[in-house]
Coordinates of C-alpha atoms in Angstrom, one line a residue:
X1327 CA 21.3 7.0 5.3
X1328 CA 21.0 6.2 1.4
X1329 CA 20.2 2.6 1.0
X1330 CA 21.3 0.4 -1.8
X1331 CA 19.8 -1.0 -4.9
X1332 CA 19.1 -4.9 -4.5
X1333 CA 19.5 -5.5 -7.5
X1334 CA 23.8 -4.9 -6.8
X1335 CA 24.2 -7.3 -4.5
X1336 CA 22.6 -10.5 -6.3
X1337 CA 24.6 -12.9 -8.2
X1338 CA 24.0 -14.3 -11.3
X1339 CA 22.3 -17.5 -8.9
X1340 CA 20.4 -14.9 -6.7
X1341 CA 19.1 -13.3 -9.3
X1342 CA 17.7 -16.3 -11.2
X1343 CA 16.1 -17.0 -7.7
X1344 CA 14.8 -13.3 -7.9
X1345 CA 12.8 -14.0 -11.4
X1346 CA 11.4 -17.6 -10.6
X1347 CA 9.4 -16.3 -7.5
X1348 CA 8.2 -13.3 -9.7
X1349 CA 7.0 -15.7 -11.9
X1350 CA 5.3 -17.5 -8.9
X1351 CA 3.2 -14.6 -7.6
X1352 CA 3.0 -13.0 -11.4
X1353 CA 0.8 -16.4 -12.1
X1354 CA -0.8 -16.4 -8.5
X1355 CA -2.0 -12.7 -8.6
X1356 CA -3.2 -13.5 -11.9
X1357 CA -5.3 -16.1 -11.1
X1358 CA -6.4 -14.7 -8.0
X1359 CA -8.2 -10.8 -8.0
X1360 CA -11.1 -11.6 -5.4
X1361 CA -10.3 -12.5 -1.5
X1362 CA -12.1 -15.6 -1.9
X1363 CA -9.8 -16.5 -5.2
X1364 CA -6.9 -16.1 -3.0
X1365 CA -8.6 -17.9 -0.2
X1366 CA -8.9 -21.0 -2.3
X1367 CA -5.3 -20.9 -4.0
X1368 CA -3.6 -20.6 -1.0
X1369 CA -5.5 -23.4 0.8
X1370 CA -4.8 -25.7 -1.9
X1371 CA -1.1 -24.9 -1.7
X1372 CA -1.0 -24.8 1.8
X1373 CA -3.2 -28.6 1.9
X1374 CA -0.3 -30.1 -0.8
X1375 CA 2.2 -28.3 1.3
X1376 CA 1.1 -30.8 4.8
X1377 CA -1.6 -28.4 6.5
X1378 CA -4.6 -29.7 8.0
X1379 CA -7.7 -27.3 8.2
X1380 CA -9.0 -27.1 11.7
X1381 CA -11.9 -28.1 11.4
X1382 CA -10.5 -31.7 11.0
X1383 CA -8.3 -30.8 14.0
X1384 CA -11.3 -29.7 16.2
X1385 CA -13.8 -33.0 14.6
X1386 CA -11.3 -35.6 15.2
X1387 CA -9.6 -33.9 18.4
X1388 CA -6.3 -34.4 16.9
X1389 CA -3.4 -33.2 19.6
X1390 CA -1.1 -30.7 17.8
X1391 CA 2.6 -30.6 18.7
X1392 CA 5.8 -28.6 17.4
X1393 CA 5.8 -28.7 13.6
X1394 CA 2.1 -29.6 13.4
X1395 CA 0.7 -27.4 10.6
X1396 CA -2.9 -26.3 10.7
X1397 CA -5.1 -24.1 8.2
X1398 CA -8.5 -22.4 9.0
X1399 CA -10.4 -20.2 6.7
X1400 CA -12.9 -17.7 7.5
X1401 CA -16.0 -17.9 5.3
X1402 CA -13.7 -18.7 2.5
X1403 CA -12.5 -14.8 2.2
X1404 CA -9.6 -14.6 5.4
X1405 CA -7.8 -17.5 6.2
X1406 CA -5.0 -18.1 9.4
X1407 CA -1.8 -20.5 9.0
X1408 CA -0.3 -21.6 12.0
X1409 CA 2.6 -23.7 12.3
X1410 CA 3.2 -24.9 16.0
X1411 CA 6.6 -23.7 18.1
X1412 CA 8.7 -25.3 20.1
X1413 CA 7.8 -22.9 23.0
X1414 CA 4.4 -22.9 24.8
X1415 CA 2.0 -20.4 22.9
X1416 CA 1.4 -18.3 25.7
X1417 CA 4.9 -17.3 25.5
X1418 CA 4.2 -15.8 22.0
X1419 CA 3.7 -16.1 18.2
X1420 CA 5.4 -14.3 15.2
X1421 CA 2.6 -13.0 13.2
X1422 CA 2.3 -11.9 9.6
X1423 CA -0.4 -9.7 9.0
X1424 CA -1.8 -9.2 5.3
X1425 CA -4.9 -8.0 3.9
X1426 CA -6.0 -10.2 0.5
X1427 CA -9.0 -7.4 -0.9
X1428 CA -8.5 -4.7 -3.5
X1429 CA -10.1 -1.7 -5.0
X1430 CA -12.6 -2.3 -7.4
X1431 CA -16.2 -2.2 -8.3
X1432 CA -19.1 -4.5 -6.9
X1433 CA -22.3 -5.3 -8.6
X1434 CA -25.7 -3.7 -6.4
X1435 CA -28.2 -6.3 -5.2
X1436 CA -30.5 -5.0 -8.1
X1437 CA -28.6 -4.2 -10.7
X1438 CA -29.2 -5.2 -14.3
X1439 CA -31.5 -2.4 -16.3
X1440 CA -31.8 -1.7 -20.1
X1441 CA -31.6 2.1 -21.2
X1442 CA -31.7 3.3 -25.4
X1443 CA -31.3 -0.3 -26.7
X1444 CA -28.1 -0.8 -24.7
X1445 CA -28.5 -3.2 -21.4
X1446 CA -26.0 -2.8 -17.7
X1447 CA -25.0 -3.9 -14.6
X1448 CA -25.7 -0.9 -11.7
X1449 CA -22.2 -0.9 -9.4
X1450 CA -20.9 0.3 -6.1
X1451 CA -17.4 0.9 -6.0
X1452 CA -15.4 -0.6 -3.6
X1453 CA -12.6 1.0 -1.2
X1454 CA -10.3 4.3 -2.0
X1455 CA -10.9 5.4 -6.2
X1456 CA -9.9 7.4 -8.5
X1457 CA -13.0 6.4 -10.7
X1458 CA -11.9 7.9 -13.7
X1459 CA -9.3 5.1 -13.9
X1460 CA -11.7 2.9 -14.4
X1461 CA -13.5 3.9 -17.8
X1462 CA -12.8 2.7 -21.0
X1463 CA -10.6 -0.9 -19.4
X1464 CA -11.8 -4.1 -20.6
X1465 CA -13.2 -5.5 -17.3
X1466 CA -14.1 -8.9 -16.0
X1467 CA -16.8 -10.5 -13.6
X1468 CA -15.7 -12.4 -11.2
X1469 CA -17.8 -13.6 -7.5
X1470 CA -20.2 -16.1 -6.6
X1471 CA -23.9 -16.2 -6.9
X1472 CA -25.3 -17.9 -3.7
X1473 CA -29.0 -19.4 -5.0
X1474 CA -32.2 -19.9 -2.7
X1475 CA -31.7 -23.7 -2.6
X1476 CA -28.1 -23.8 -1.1
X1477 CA -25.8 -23.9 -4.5
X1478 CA -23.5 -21.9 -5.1
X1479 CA -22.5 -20.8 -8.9
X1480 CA -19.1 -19.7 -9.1
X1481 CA -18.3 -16.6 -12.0
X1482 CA -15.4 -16.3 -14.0
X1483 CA -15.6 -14.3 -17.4
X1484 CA -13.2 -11.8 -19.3
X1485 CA -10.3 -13.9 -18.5
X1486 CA -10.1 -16.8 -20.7
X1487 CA -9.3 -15.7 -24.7
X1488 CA -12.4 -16.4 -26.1
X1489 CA -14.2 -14.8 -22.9
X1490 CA -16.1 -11.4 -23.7
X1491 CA -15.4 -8.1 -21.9
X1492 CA -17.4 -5.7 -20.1
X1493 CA -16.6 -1.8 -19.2
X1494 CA -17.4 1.5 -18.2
X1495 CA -18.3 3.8 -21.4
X1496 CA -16.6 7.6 -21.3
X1497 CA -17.5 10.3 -23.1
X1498 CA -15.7 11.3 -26.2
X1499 CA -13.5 14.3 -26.0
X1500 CA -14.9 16.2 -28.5
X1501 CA -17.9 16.6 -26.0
X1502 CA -16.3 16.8 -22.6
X1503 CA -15.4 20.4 -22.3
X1504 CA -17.8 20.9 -19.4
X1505 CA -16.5 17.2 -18.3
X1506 CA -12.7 18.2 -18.4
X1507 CA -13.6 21.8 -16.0
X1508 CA -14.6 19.4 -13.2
X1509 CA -12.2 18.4 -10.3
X1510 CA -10.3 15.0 -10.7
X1511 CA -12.9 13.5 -7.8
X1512 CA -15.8 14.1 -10.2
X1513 CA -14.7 13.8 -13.7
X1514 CA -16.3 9.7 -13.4
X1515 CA -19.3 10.3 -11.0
X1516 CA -20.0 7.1 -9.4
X1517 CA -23.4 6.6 -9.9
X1518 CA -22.2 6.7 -13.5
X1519 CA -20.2 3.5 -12.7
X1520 CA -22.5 1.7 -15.0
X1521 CA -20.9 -1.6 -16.8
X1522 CA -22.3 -2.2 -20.2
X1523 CA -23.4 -5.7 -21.2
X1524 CA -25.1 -6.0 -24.3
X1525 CA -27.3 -4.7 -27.2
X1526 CA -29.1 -7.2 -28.2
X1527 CA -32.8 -7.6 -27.9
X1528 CA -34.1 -11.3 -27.3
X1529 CA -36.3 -12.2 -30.5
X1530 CA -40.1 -13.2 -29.5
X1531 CA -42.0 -16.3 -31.2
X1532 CA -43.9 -16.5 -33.5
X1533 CA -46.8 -18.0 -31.6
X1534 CA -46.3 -15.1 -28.6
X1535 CA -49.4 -13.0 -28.0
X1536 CA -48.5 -9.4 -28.3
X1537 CA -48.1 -8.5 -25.3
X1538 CA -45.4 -11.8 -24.3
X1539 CA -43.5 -10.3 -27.6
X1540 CA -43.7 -6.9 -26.3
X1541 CA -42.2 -8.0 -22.8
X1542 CA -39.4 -10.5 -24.1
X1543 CA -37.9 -7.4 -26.8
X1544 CA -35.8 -6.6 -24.8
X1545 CA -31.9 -6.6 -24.3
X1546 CA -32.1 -7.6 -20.6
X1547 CA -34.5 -10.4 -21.8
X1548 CA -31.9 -11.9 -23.6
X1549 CA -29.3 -11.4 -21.5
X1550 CA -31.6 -13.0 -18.6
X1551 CA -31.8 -15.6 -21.2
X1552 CA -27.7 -16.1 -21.7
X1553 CA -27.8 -16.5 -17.8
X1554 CA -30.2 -19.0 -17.1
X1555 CA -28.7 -21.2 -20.0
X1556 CA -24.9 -20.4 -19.0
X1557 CA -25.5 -20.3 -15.4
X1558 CA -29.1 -21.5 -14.3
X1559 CA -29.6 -18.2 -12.2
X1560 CA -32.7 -16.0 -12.4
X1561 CA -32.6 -12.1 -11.8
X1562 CA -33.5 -12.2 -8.2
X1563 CA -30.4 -14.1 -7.8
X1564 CA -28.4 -11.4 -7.8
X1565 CA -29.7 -10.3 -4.4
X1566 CA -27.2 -12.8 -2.7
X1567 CA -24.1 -12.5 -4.9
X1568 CA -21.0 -11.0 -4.6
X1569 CA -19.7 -9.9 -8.2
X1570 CA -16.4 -8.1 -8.4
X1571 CA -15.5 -6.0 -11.3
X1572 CA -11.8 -6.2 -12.0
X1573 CA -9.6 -6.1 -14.8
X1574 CA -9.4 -8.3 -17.4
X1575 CA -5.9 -10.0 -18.2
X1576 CA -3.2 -11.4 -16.5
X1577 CA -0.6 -9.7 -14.2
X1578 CA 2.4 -8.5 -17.0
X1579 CA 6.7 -8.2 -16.7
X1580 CA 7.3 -4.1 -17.2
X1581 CA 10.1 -2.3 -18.7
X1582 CA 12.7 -4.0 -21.3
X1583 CA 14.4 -5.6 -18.6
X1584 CA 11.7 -7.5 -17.3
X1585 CA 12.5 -5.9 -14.1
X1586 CA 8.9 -5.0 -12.4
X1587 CA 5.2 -6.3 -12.4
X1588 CA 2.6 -4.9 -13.9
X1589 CA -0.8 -6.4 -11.9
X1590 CA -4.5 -6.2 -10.6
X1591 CA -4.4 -6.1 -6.8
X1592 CA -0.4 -5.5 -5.8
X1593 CA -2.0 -3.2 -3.0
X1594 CA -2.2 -5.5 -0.8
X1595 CA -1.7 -9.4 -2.1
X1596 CA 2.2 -8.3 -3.4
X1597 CA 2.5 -9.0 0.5
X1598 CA -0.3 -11.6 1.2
X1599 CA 1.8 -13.9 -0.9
X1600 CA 5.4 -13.8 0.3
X1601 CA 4.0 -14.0 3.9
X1602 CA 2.5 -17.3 2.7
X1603 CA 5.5 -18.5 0.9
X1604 CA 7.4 -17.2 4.0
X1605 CA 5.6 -19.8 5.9
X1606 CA 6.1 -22.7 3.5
X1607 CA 9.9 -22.2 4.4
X1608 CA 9.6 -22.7 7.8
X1609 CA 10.4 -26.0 9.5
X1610 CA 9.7 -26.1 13.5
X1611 CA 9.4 -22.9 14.6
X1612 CA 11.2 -21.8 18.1
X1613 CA 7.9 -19.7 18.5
X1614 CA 4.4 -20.6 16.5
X1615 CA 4.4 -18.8 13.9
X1616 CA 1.3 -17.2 12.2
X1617 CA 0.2 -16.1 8.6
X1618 CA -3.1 -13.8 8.9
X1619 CA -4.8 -12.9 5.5
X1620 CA -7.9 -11.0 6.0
X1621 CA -10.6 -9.1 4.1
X1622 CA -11.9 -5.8 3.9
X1623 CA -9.1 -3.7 5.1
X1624 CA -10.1 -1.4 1.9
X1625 CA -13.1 0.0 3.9
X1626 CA -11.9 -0.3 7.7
X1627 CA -11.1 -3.6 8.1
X1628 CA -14.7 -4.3 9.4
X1629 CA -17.1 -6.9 9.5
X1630 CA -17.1 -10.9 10.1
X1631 CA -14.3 -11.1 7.7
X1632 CA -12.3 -8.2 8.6
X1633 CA -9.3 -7.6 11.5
X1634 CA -11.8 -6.4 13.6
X1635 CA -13.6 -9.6 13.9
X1636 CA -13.0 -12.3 16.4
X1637 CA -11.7 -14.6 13.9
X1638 CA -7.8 -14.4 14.7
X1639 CA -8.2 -14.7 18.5
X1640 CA -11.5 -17.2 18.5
X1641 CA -8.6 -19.3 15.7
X1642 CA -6.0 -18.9 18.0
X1643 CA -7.9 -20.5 21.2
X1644 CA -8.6 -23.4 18.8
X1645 CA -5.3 -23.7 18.2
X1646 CA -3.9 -23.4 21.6
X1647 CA -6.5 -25.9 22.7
X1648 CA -5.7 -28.4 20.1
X1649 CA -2.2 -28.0 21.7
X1650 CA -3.8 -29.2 25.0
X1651 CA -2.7 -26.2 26.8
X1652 CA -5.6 -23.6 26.0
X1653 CA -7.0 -20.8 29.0
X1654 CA -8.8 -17.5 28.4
X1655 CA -5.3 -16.0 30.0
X1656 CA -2.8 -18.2 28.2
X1657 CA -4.8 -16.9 25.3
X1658 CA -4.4 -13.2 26.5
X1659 CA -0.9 -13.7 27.1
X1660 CA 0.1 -15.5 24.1
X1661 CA -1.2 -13.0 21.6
X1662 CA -0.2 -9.7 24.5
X1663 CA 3.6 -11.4 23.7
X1664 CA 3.4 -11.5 20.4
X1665 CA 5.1 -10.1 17.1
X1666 CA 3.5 -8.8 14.1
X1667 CA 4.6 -7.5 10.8
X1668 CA 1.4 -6.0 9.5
X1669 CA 2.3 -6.9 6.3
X1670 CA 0.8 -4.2 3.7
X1671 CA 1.9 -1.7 0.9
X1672 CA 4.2 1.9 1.0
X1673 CA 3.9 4.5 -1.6
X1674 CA 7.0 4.5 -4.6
X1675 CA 8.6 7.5 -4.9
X1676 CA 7.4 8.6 -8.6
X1677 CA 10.5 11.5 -10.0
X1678 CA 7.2 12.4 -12.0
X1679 CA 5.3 13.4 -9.0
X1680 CA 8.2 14.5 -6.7
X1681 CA 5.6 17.3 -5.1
X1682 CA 4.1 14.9 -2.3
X1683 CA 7.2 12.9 -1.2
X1684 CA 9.7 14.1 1.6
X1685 CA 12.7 12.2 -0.5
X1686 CA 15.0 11.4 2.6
X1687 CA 11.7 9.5 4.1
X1688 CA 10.1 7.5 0.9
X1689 CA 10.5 4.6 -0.1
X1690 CA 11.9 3.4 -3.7
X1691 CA 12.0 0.6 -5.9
X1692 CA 14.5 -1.5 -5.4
X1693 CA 15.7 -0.8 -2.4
X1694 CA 14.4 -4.0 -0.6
X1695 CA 11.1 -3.9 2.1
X1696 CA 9.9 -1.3 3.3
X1697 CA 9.5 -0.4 7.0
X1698 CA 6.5 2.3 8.0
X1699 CA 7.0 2.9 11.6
X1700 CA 4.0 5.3 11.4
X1701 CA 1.3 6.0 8.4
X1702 CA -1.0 7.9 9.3
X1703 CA -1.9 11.7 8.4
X1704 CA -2.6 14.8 10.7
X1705 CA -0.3 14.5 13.3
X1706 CA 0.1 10.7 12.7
X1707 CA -3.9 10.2 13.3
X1708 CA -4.6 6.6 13.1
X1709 CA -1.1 5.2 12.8
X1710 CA 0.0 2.5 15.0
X1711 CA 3.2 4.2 15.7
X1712 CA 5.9 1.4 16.4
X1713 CA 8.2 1.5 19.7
X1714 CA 12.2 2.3 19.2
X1715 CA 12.7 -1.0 20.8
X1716 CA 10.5 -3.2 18.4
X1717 CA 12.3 -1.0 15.3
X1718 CA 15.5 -2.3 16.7
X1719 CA 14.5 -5.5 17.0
X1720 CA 13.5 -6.1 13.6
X1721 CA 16.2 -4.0 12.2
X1722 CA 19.4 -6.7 13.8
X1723 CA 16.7 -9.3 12.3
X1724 CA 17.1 -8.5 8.8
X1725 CA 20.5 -6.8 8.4
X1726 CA 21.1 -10.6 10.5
X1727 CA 20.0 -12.4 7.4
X1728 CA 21.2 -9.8 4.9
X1729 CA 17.7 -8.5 3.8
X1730 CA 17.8 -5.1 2.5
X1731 CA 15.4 -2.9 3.6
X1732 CA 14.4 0.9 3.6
X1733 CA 12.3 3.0 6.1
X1734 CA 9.4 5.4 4.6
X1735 CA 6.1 7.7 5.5
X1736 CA 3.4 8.1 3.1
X1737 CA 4.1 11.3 2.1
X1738 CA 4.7 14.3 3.1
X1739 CA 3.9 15.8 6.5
X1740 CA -0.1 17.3 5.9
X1741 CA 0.3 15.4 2.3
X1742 CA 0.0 11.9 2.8
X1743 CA -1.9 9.7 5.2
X1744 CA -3.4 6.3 5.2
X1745 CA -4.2 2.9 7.7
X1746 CA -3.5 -0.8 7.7
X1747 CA -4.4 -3.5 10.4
X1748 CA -1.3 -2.7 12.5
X1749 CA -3.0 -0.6 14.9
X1750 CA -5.9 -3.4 15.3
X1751 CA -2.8 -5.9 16.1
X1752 CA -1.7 -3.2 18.3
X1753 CA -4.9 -3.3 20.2
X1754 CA -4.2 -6.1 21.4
X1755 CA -1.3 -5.1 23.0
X1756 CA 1.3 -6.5 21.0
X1757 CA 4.1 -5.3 19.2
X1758 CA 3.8 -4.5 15.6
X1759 CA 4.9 -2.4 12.8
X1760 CA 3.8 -1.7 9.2
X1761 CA 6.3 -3.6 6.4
X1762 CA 5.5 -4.1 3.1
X1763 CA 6.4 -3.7 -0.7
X1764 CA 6.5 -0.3 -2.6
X1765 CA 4.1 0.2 -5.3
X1766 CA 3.8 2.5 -8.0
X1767 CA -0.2 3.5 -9.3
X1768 CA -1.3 2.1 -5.9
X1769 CA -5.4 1.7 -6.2
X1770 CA -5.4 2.1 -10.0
X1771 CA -6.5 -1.3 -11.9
X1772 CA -2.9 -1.7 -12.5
X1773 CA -0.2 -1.3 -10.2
X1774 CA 3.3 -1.7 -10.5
X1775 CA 5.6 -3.3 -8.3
X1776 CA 9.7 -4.3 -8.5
X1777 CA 10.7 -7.8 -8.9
X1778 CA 13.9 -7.1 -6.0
X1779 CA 11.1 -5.3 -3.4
X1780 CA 9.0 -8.6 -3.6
X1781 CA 11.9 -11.3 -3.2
X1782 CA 13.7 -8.9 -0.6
X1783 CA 10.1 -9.1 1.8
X1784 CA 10.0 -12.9 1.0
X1785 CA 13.3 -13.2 2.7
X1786 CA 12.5 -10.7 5.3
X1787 CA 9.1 -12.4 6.0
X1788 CA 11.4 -15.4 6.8
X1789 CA 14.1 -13.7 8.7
X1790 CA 11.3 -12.7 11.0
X1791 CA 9.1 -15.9 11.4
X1792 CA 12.7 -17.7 12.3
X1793 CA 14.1 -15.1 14.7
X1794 CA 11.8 -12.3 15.8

């Protein structure tokens, strides 16, 4: 069962089409590296675009009927679209199902310290690593710092031009002999982590006593100092922020012909987006249909911002209610009936690592989306598993409206292995299957992705919302 290249069935029009969205998300996933970045570009698209947020909805009690649109966000770092159906929601919604969080590396609650005249930032890294990736990159800071008295400071630096850098030091290879006998996992230890800042000491006055002078020579005195002036934040204001270290630049075309993307964060917003753009094509939907972007699938999809919360199905009786036709077992039934895509990466096949991949079941660039019917590892452990029926279903859907797509495992047998949100959509006893875009150098700082994989899901994203 070979499937085609894409790129051999557009036209010279198609083609053109193929590039301009590119462009699209190259600028979008540029712009946005943090869940709440994406969070806030989406709303403001999806507000210009003739979505209300919901909490106008629920303070005004406005009545929603087919083609009403409605947007709710979920402490500004998950968000749900909804765009109302002709047909009662207890008879079902087409969902798409995307996480909007990456790998990368947080700041600790108590981080900043100063060590041989150099000052730096103490991190955590954040979801599945190789931390040696992550030496020697010219990093940026990017989060919010939430102060005592309500305000919130929004951070933004390495991005601009005239921004500075930050990074992760490594050590020369002259001296790493007993560095380069260690195994791959321990190379970067992560407590070594350690972002460096600055090196130079704030300079006393003159009328200081000793001691004041003593205490303010220091590099993390004048870096306090740069904050408080830049910012107005104080040390102990990094207890309540979230700081994200992620790579510095924007999101690049690869190869001479321009034909793949070279980006922060692919894994998993290179599907985040076309679901939403998916949804700005859609008209009046036969069933509602649904984009779901949440957070912290990286580390188990937990917490209030995770799948695992409440959030979808609390959102959904909202919804439902709005409609005027809301019960705790119209609510069961309309989310038991639905459909999902559980929109989230595959593996590329890389010819340079051919070792790990069972070719007749990987999934390649340009060959269109890709459908995992299990992930997993171990016997399938932890894989939603999708039925033979659903895989029919969506398989007339997109050969229907000419979408190519491919079929794929993450590896080999006792190789691969891995989890998305489809089995937490499946928990609810509805029908879903993993689908997604391939990616090359998936959970390094840069990933690469192919121009055709990301149009082909747009269209398939559509395909489904309309037909599924």
């Amino acid at each position: 069962m070979e499937r085609k290249l894409a790129w051999e069935k557009y036209d010279e029009k198609e083609c053109a089409e193929v590039f301009a969205f590119a462009e699209e998300y190259r600028k979008f996933i540029s712009d946005c590296k943090t869940e709440r970045e994406c969070v806030a570009g989406i709303r403001a698209r999806a507000l210009e675009a003739g979505f209300t947020d919901l909490k106008e909805v629920i303070e005004k009690g406005l009545t929603l009927k087919p083609g009403d649109r409605v947007f709710a966000d979920n402490m500004g770092k998950g968000a749900a679209l909804y765009i109302i159906g002709e047909k009662p929601m207890e008879q079902g919604m087409n969902i798409l199902g995307a996480h909007i969080d990456s790998p990368r590396v947080d700041l600790k609650q108590n981080p900043l310290y100063e060590d041989s005249g150099l000052s730096f930032l103490d991190t955590q890294y954040y979801g599945g690593v190789k931390k040696y990736q992550w030496v020697t990159l010219p990093l940026a800071i990017h989060g919010v710092i939430a102060k005592k008295d309500g305000t919130v400071v929004n951070v933004n630096i390495g991005e601009k031009p005239e921004d500075p850098v930050f990074g992760i030091s490594d050590l020369l290879i002259h001296l790493s002999q007993d560095q380069l006998a260690k195994n791959g996992a321990k190379v970067v230890e992560g407590e070594d982590m350690n972002i460096l800042i600055g090196s130079i000491p704030l300079k006393a006055d003159k009328d200081d006593s000793e001691k004041e002078k003593e205490e303010k020579r220091t590099v993390c005195a004048n870096i306090l100092k740069i904050l408080k002036e830049q910012y107005g934040i104080e040390e102990e204001d990094f207890i309540s922020a979230e700081l994200e270290i992620v790579p510095a630049g924007a999101a690049r075309d690869y190869g001479f012909d321009r034909s793949m993307i070279m980006g922060y964060g692919h894994d998993d917003r290179v599907c985040a987006y076309p679901s939403f753009a998916a949804m700005l094509e859609i008209d009046v939907p036969e069933r509602t249909s649904v984009c779901l972007l949440v957070d912290k699938e990286e580390i188990g999809s937990v917490g209030a911002t995770g799948m695992q919360s409440r959030f979808f199905e609390n959102t959904t009786a909202e919804v439902m209610n709005a409609c005027g036709d809301y019960s705790e077992l119209k609510l069961r039934r309309a989310i038991a009936r639905s459909k999902a895509l559980s929109s989230d990466v595959s593996a590329a096949y890389d010819p340079n690592y051919p070792a790990v991949m069972e070719k007749k079941n990987a999934a390649y660039f340009g060959k269109g989306l890709v459908f995992n019917k299990y992930t997993g590892g171990r016997g399938k452990s932890g894989s939603n598993d999708a039925n033979a029926e659903y895989v029919a279903n969506v398989r007339a859907i997109m050969d229907d409206a000419n979408v190519y797509f491919q079929t794929a495992e993450l590896g080999k047998v006792d190789v691969g292995g891995g989890g998305t949100i489809a089995y937490i959509l499946g928990n609810y006893n509805m029908q879903v299957i993993d689908s997604g875009v391939p990616v090359l150098n998936m959970h390094a700082p840069w990933e690469i992705i192919s121009k055709a994989d990301l149009y082909e899901a747009k269209k398939g994203y559509e395909a489904f919302l309309k037909n599924a």
